[in-house]
PDB file of C-alpha atoms in Angstrom:
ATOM      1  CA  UNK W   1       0.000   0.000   0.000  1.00 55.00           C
ATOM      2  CA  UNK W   2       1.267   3.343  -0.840  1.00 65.00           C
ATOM      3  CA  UNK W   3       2.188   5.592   1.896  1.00 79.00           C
ATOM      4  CA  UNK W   4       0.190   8.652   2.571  1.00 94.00           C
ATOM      5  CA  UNK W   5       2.268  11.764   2.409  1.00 97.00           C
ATOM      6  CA  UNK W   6      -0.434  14.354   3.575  1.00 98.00           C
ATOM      7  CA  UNK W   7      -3.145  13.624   5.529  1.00 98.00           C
ATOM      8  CA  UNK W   8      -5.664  15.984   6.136  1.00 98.00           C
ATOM      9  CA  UNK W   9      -7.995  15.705   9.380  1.00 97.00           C
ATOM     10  CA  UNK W  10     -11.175  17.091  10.409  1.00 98.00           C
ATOM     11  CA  UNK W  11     -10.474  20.285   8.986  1.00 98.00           C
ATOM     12  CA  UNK W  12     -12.562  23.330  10.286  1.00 98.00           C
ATOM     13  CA  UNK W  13     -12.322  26.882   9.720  1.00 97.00           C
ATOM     14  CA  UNK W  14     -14.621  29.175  10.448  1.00 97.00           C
ATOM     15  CA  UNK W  15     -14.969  33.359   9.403  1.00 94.00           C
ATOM     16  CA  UNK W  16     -17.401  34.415  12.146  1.00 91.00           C
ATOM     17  CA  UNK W  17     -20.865  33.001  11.150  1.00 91.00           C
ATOM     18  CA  UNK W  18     -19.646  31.095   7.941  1.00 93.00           C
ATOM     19  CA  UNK W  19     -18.156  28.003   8.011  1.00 96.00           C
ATOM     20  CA  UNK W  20     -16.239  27.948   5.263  1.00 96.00           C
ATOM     21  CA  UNK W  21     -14.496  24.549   5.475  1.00 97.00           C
ATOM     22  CA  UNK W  22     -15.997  21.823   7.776  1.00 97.00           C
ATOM     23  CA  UNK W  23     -14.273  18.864   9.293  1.00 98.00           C
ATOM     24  CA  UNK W  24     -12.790  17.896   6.027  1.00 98.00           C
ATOM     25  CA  UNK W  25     -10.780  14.964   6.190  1.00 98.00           C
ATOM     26  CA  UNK W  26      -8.809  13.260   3.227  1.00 98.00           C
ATOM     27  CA  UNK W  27      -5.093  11.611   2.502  1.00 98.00           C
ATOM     28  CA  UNK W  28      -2.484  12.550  -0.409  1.00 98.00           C
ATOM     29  CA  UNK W  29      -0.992   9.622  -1.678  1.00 97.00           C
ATOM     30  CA  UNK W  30       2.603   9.952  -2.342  1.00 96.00           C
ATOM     31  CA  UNK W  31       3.084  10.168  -6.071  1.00 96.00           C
ATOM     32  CA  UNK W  32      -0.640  10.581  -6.406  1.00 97.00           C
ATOM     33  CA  UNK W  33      -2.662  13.471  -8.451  1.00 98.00           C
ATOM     34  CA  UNK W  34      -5.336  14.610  -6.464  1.00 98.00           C
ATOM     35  CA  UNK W  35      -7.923  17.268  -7.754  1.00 97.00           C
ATOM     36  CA  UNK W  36     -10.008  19.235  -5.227  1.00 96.00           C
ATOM     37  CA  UNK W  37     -13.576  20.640  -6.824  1.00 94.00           C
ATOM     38  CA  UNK W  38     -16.670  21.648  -6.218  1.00 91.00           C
ATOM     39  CA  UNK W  39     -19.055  24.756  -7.237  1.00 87.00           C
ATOM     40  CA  UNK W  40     -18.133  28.337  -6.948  1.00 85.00           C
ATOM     41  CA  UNK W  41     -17.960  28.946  -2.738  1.00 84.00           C
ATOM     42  CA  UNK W  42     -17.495  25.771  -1.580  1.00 88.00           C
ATOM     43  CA  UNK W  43     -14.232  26.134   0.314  1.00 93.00           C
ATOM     44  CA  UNK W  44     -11.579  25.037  -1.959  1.00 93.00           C
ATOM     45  CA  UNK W  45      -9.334  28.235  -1.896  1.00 91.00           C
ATOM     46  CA  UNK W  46      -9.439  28.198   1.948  1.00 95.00           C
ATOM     47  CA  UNK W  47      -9.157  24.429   2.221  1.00 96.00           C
ATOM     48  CA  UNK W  48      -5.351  24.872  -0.115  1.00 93.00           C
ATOM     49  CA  UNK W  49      -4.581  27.829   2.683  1.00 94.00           C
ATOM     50  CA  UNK W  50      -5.195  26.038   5.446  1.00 96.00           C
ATOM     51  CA  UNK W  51      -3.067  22.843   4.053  1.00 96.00           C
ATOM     52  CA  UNK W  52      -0.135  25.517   3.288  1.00 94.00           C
ATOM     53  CA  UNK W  53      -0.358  27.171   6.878  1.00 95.00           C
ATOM     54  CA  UNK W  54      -1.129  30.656   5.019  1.00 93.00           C
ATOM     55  CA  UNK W  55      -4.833  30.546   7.071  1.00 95.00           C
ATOM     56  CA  UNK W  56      -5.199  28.486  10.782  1.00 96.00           C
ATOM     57  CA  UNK W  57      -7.560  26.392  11.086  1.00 97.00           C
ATOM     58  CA  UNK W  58     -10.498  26.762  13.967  1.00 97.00           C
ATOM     59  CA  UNK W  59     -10.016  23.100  14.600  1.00 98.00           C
ATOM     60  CA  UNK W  60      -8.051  20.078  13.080  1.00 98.00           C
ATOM     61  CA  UNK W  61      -4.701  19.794  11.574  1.00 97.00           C
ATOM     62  CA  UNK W  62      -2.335  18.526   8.488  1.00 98.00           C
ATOM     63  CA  UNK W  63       0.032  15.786   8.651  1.00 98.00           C
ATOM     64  CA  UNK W  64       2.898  15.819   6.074  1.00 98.00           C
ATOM     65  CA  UNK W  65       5.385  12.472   6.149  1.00 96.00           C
ATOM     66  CA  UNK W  66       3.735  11.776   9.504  1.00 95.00           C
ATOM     67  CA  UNK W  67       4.539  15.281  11.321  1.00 96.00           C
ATOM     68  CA  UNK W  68       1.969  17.778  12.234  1.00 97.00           C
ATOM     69  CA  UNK W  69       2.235  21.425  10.223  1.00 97.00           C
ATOM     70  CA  UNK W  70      -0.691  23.056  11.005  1.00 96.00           C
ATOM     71  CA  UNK W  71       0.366  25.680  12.729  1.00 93.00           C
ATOM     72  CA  UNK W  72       3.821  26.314  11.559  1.00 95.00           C
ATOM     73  CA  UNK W  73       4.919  29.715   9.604  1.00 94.00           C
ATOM     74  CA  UNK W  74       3.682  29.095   5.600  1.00 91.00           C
ATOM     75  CA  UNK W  75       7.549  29.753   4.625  1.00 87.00           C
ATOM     76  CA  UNK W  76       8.341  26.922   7.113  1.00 90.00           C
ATOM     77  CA  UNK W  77       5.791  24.591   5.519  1.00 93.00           C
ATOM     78  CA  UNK W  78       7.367  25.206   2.060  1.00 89.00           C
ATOM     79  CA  UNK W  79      11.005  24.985   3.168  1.00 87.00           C
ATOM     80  CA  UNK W  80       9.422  21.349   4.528  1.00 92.00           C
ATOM     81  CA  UNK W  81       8.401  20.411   1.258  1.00 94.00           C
ATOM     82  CA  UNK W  82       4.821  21.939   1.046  1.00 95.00           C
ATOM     83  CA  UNK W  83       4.869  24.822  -1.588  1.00 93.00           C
ATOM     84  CA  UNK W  84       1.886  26.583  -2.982  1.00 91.00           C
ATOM     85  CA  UNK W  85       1.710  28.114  -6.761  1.00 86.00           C
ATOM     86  CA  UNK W  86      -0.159  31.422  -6.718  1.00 70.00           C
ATOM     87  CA  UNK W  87      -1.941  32.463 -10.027  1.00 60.00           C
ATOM     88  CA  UNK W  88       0.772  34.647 -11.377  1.00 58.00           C
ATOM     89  CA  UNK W  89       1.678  36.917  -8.189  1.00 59.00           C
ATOM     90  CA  UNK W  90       4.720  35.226  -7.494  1.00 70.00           C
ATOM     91  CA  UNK W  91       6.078  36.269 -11.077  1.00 88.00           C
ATOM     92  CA  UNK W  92       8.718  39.731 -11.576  1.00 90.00           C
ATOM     93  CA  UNK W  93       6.799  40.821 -14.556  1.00 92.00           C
ATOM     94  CA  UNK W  94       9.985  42.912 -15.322  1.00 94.00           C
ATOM     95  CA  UNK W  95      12.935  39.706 -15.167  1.00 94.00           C
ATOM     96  CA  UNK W  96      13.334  37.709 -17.594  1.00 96.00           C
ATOM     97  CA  UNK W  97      11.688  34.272 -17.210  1.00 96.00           C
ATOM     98  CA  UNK W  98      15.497  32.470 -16.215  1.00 95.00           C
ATOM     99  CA  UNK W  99      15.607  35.447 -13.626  1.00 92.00           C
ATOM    100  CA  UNK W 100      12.269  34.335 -11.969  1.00 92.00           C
ATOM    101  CA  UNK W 101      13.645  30.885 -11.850  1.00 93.00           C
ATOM    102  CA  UNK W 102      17.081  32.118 -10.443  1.00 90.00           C
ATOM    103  CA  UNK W 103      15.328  34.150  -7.816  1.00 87.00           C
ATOM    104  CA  UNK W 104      13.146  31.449  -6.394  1.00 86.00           C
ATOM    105  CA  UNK W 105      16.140  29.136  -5.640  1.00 82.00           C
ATOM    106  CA  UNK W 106      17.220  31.766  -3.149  1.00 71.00           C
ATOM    107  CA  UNK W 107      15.318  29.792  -0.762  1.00 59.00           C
ATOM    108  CA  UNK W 108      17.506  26.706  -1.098  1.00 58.00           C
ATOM    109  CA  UNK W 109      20.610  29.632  -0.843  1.00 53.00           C
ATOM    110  CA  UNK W 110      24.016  27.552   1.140  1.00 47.00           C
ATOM    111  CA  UNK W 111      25.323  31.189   1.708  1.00 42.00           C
ATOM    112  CA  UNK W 112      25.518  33.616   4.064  1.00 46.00           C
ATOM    113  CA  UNK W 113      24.344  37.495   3.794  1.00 51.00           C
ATOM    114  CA  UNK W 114      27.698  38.409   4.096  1.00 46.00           C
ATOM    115  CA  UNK W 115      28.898  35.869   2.058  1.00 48.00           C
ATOM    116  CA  UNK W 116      26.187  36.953  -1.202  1.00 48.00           C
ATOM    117  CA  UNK W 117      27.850  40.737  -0.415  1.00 53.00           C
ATOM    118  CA  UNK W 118      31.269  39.718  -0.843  1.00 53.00           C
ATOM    119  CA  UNK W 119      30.846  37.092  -3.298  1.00 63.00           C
ATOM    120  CA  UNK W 120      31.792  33.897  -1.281  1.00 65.00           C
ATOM    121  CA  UNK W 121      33.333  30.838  -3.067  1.00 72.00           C
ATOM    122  CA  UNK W 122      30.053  29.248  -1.607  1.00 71.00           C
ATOM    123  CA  UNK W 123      28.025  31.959  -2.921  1.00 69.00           C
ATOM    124  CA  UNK W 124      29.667  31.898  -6.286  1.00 74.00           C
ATOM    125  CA  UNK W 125      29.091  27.917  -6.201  1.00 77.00           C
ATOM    126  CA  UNK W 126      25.529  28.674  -5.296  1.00 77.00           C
ATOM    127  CA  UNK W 127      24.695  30.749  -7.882  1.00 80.00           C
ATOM    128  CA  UNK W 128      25.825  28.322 -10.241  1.00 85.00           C
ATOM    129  CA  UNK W 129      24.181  25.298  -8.933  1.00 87.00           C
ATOM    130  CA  UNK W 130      20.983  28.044  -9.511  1.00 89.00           C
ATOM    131  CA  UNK W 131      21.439  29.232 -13.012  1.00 91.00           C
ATOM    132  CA  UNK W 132      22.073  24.743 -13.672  1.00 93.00           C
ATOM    133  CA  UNK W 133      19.244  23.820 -12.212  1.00 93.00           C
ATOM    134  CA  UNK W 134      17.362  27.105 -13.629  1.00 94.00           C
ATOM    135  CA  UNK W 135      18.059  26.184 -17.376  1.00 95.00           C
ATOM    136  CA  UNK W 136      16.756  22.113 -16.286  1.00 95.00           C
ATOM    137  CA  UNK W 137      13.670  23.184 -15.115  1.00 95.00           C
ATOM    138  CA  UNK W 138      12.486  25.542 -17.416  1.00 95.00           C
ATOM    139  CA  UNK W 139      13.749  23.093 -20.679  1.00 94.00           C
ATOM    140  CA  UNK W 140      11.581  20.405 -18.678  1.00 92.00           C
ATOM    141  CA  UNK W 141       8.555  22.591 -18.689  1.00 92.00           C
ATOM    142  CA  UNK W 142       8.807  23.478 -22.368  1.00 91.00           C
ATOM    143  CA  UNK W 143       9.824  27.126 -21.454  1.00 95.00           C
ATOM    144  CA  UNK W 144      13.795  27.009 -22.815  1.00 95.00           C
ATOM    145  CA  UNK W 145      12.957  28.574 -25.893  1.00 96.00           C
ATOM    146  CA  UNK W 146      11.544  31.733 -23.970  1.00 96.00           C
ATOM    147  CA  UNK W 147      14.141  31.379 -21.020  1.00 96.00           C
ATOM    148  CA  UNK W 148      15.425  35.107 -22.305  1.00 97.00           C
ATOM    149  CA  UNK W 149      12.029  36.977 -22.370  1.00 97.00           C
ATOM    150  CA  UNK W 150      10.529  39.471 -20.003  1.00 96.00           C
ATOM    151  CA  UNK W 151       7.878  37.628 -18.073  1.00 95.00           C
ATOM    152  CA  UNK W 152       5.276  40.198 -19.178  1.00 95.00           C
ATOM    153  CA  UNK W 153       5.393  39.639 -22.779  1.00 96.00           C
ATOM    154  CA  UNK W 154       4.665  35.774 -22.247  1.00 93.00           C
ATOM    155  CA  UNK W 155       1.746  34.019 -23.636  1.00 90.00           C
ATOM    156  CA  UNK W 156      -0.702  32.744 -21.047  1.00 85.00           C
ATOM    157  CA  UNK W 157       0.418  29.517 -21.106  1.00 86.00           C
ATOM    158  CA  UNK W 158       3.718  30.325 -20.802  1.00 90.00           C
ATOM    159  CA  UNK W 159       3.604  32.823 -17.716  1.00 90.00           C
ATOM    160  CA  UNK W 160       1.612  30.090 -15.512  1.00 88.00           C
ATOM    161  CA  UNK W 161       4.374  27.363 -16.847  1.00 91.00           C
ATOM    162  CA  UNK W 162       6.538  29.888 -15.233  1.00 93.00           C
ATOM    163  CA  UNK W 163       4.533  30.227 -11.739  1.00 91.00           C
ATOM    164  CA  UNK W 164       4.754  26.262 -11.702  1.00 92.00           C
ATOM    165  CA  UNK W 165       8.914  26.693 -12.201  1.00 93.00           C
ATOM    166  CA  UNK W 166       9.114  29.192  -9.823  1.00 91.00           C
ATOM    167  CA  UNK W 167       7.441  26.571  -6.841  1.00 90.00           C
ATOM    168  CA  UNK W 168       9.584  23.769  -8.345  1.00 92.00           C
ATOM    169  CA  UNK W 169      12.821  25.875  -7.974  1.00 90.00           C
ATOM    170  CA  UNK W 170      12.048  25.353  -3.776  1.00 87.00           C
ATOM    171  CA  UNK W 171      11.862  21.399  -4.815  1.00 90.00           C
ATOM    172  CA  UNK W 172       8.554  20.489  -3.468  1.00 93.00           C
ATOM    173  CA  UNK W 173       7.970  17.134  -2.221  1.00 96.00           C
ATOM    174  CA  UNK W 174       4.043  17.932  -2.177  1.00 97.00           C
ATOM    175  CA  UNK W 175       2.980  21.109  -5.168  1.00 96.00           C
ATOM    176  CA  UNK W 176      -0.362  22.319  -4.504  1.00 96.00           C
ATOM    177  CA  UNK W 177      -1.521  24.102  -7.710  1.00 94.00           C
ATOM    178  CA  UNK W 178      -4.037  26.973  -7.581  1.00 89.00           C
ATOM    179  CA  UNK W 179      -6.411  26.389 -10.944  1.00 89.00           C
ATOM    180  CA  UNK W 180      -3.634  25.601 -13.397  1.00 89.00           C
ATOM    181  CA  UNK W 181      -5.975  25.114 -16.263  1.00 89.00           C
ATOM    182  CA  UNK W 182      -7.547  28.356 -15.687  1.00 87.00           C
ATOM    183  CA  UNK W 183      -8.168  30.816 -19.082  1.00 85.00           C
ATOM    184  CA  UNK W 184      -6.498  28.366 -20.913  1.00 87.00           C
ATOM    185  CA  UNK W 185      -7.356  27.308 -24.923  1.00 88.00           C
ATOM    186  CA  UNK W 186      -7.654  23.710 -25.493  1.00 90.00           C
ATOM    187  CA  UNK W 187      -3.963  23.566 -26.863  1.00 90.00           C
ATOM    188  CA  UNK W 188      -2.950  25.175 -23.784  1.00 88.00           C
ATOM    189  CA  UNK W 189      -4.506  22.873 -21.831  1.00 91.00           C
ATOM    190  CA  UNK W 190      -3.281  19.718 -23.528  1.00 92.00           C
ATOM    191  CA  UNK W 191       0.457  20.830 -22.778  1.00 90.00           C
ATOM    192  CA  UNK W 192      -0.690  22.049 -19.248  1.00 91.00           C
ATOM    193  CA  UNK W 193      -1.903  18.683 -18.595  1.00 94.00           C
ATOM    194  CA  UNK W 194       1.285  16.859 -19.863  1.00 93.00           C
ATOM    195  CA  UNK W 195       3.128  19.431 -17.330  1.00 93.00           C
ATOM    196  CA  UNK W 196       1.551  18.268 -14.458  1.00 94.00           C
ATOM    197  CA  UNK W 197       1.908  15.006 -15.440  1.00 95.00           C
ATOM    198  CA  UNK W 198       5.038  15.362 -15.746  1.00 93.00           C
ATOM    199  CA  UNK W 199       5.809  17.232 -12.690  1.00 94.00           C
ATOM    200  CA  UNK W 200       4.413  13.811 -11.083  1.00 95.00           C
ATOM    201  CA  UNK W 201       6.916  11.965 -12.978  1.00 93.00           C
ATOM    202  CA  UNK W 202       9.784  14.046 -11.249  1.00 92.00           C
ATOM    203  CA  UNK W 203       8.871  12.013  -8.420  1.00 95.00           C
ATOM    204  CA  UNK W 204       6.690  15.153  -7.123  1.00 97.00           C
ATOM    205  CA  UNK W 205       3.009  14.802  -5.166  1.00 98.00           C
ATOM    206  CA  UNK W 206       0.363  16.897  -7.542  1.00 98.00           C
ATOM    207  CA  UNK W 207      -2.850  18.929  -5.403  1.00 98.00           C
ATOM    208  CA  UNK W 208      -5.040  20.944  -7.671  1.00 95.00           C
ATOM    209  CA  UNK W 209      -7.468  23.266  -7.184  1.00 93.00           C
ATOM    210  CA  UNK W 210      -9.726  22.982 -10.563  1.00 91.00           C
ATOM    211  CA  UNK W 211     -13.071  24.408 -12.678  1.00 86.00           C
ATOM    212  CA  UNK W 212     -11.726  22.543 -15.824  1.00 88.00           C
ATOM    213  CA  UNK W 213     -13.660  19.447 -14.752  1.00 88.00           C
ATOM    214  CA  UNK W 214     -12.353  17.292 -18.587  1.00 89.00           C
ATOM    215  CA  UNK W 215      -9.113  18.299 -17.472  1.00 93.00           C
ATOM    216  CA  UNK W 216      -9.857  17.112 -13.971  1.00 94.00           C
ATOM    217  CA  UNK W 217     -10.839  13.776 -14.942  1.00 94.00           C
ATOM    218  CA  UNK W 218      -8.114  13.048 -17.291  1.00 95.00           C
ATOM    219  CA  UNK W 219      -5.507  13.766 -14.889  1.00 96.00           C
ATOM    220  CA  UNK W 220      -6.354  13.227 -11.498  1.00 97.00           C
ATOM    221  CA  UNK W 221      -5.771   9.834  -9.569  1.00 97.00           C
ATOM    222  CA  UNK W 222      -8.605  10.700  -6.915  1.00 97.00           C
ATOM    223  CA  UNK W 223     -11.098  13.290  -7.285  1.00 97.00           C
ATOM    224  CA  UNK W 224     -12.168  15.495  -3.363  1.00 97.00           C
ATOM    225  CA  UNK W 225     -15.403  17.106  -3.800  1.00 95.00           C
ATOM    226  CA  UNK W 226     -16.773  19.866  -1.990  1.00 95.00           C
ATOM    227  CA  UNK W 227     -20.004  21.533  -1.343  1.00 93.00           C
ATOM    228  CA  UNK W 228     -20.648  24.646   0.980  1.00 93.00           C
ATOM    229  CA  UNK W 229     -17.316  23.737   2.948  1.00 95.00           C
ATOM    230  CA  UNK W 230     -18.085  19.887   3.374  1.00 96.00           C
ATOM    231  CA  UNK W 231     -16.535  16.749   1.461  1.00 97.00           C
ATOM    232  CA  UNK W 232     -19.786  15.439  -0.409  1.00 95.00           C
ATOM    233  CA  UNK W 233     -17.407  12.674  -2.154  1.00 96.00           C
ATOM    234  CA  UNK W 234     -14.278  11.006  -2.895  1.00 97.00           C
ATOM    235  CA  UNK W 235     -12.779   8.589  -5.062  1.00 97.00           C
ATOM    236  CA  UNK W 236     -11.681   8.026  -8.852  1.00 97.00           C
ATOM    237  CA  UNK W 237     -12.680  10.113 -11.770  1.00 95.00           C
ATOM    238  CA  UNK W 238     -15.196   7.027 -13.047  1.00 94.00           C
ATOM    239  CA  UNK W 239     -16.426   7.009  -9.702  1.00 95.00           C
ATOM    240  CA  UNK W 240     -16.917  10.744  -9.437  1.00 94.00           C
ATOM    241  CA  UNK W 241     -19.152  11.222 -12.535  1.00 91.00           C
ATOM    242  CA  UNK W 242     -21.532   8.458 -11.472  1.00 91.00           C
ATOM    243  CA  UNK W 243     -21.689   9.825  -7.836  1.00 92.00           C
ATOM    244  CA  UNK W 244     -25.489  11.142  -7.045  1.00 90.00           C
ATOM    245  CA  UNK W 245     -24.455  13.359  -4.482  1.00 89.00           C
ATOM    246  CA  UNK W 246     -21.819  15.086  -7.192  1.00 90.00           C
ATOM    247  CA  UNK W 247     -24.453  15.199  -9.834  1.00 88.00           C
ATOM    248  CA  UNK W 248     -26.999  17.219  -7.356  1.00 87.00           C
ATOM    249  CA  UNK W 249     -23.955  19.646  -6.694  1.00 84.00           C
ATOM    250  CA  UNK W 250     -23.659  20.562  -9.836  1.00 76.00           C
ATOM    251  CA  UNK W 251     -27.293  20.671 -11.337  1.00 58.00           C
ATOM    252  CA  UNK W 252     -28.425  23.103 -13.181  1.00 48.00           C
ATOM    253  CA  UNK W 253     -24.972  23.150 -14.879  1.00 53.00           C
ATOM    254  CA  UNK W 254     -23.364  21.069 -18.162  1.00 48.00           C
ATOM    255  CA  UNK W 255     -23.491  17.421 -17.932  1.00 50.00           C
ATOM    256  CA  UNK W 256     -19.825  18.536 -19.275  1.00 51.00           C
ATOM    257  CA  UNK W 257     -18.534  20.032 -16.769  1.00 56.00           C
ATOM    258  CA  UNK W 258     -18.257  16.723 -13.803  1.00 58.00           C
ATOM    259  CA  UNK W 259     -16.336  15.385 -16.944  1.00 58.00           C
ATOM    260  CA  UNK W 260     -19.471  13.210 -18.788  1.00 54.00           C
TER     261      UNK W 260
END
């Protein structure tokens, strides 16, 4: 049996009155793609906060490799192994897409302050080991072609690529990925898809946050459903799109978009 590398328990939070999550409880397989949906409002966005520690929870906790993080600072959680895309904030519109990547590994930085200021062998050897592993990750992601242009001036596609090589730069063990299919074309979508897919292949655990429900159920290795802050279902894509409870979720909307 595969190990679980997150396990979410009886997650609650609670914003005065509104519950927006409630006692939400699920594991992360390690290796695993796991898609969180649900209609607009039902508590996905704070459900990914409170797994990265950027929102405590009112009552329950995460486990990652069998330690508790709830709790801990969010920049501790992702030095751990927990790191969070963010649609597009996390880019410098002005560097150059390498730059972005370059940047990010500062978190992994061997060197001291005084050592960056005075150019330390360490810090020299650091900022080599970057630009390496820079150049790796952005062929892998199909962005090596537009490694030398200004963040702002890439397509769509390309800029969220670039979100999803910024979080790999602080080598994730667990990548939880905030709509990655979002305002995407088809093509788009196809190559996003092959990304994440083979982010998973670099031996790293996939969450997603989702709308695009076909590229949901293409993807994902378990399916976590949510409705007005509660887990309604869970299981495999096949078993998603038959589930009654699902169905009554989404009615009034596109057979299309739970994936049939």
């Amino acid at each position: 049996m595969t190990m679980a590398i997150l396990e979410i328990q009886s997650l609650t939070k609670r914003f005065g009155g509104l519950t927006a999550v409630n006692d939400v409880s699920f594991s992360v397989e390690k290796g695993a793609i796991v898609s969180v949906i649900g209609p607009n409002g039902a508590g996905k966005s704070t459900l990914f906060k409170l797994i990265s520690s950027f929102v405590s929870p009112t009552s329950g906790r995460v486990d990652f490799n069998g330690h508790t993080i709830t709790g801990m600072p969010a920049h501790e959680v992702a030095r751990r192994g927990v790191v969070r895309t963010f649609q597009e904030t996390t880019i410098f519109k002005e560097m150059t897409a390498m730059q972005n990547v370059i940047v990010a590994h500062q978190l992994r930085c061997r060197a001291s302050s005084v050592g960056i200021f005075f150019s330390s062998a360490r810090a020299r050897a650091d900022e080599e080991r970057f630009q390496a592993s820079a150049a790796e990750i952005l062929d892998y992601l199909g962005l090596g072609p537009v490694r030398q242009m200004i963040a702002r001036n890439l397509p769509h596609g390309n800029l969220r690529a670039l979100g999803i090589a910024v979080a790999l730069a602080a080598e994730p063990q667990v990548l939880l990925l905030d709509e990655p299919f979002a305002g995407m074309n088809i093509e788009e979508t196809d190559a996003a898809v092959r990304m994440v897919r083979g982010i998973r292949d670099r031996g790293v655990t996939v969450v997603l946050v989702e709308h695009d429900m076909s590229a949901v159920m293409r993807i994902s290795d378990k399916v976590v459903v949510l409705n007005f802050g509660t887990k309604i279902a869970e299981g495999t894509p096949s078993e998603i799109q038959q589930n009654e409870s699902v169905i009554e979720a989404y009615l009034g909307r596109a057979d299309e978009e739970i994936g049939h």
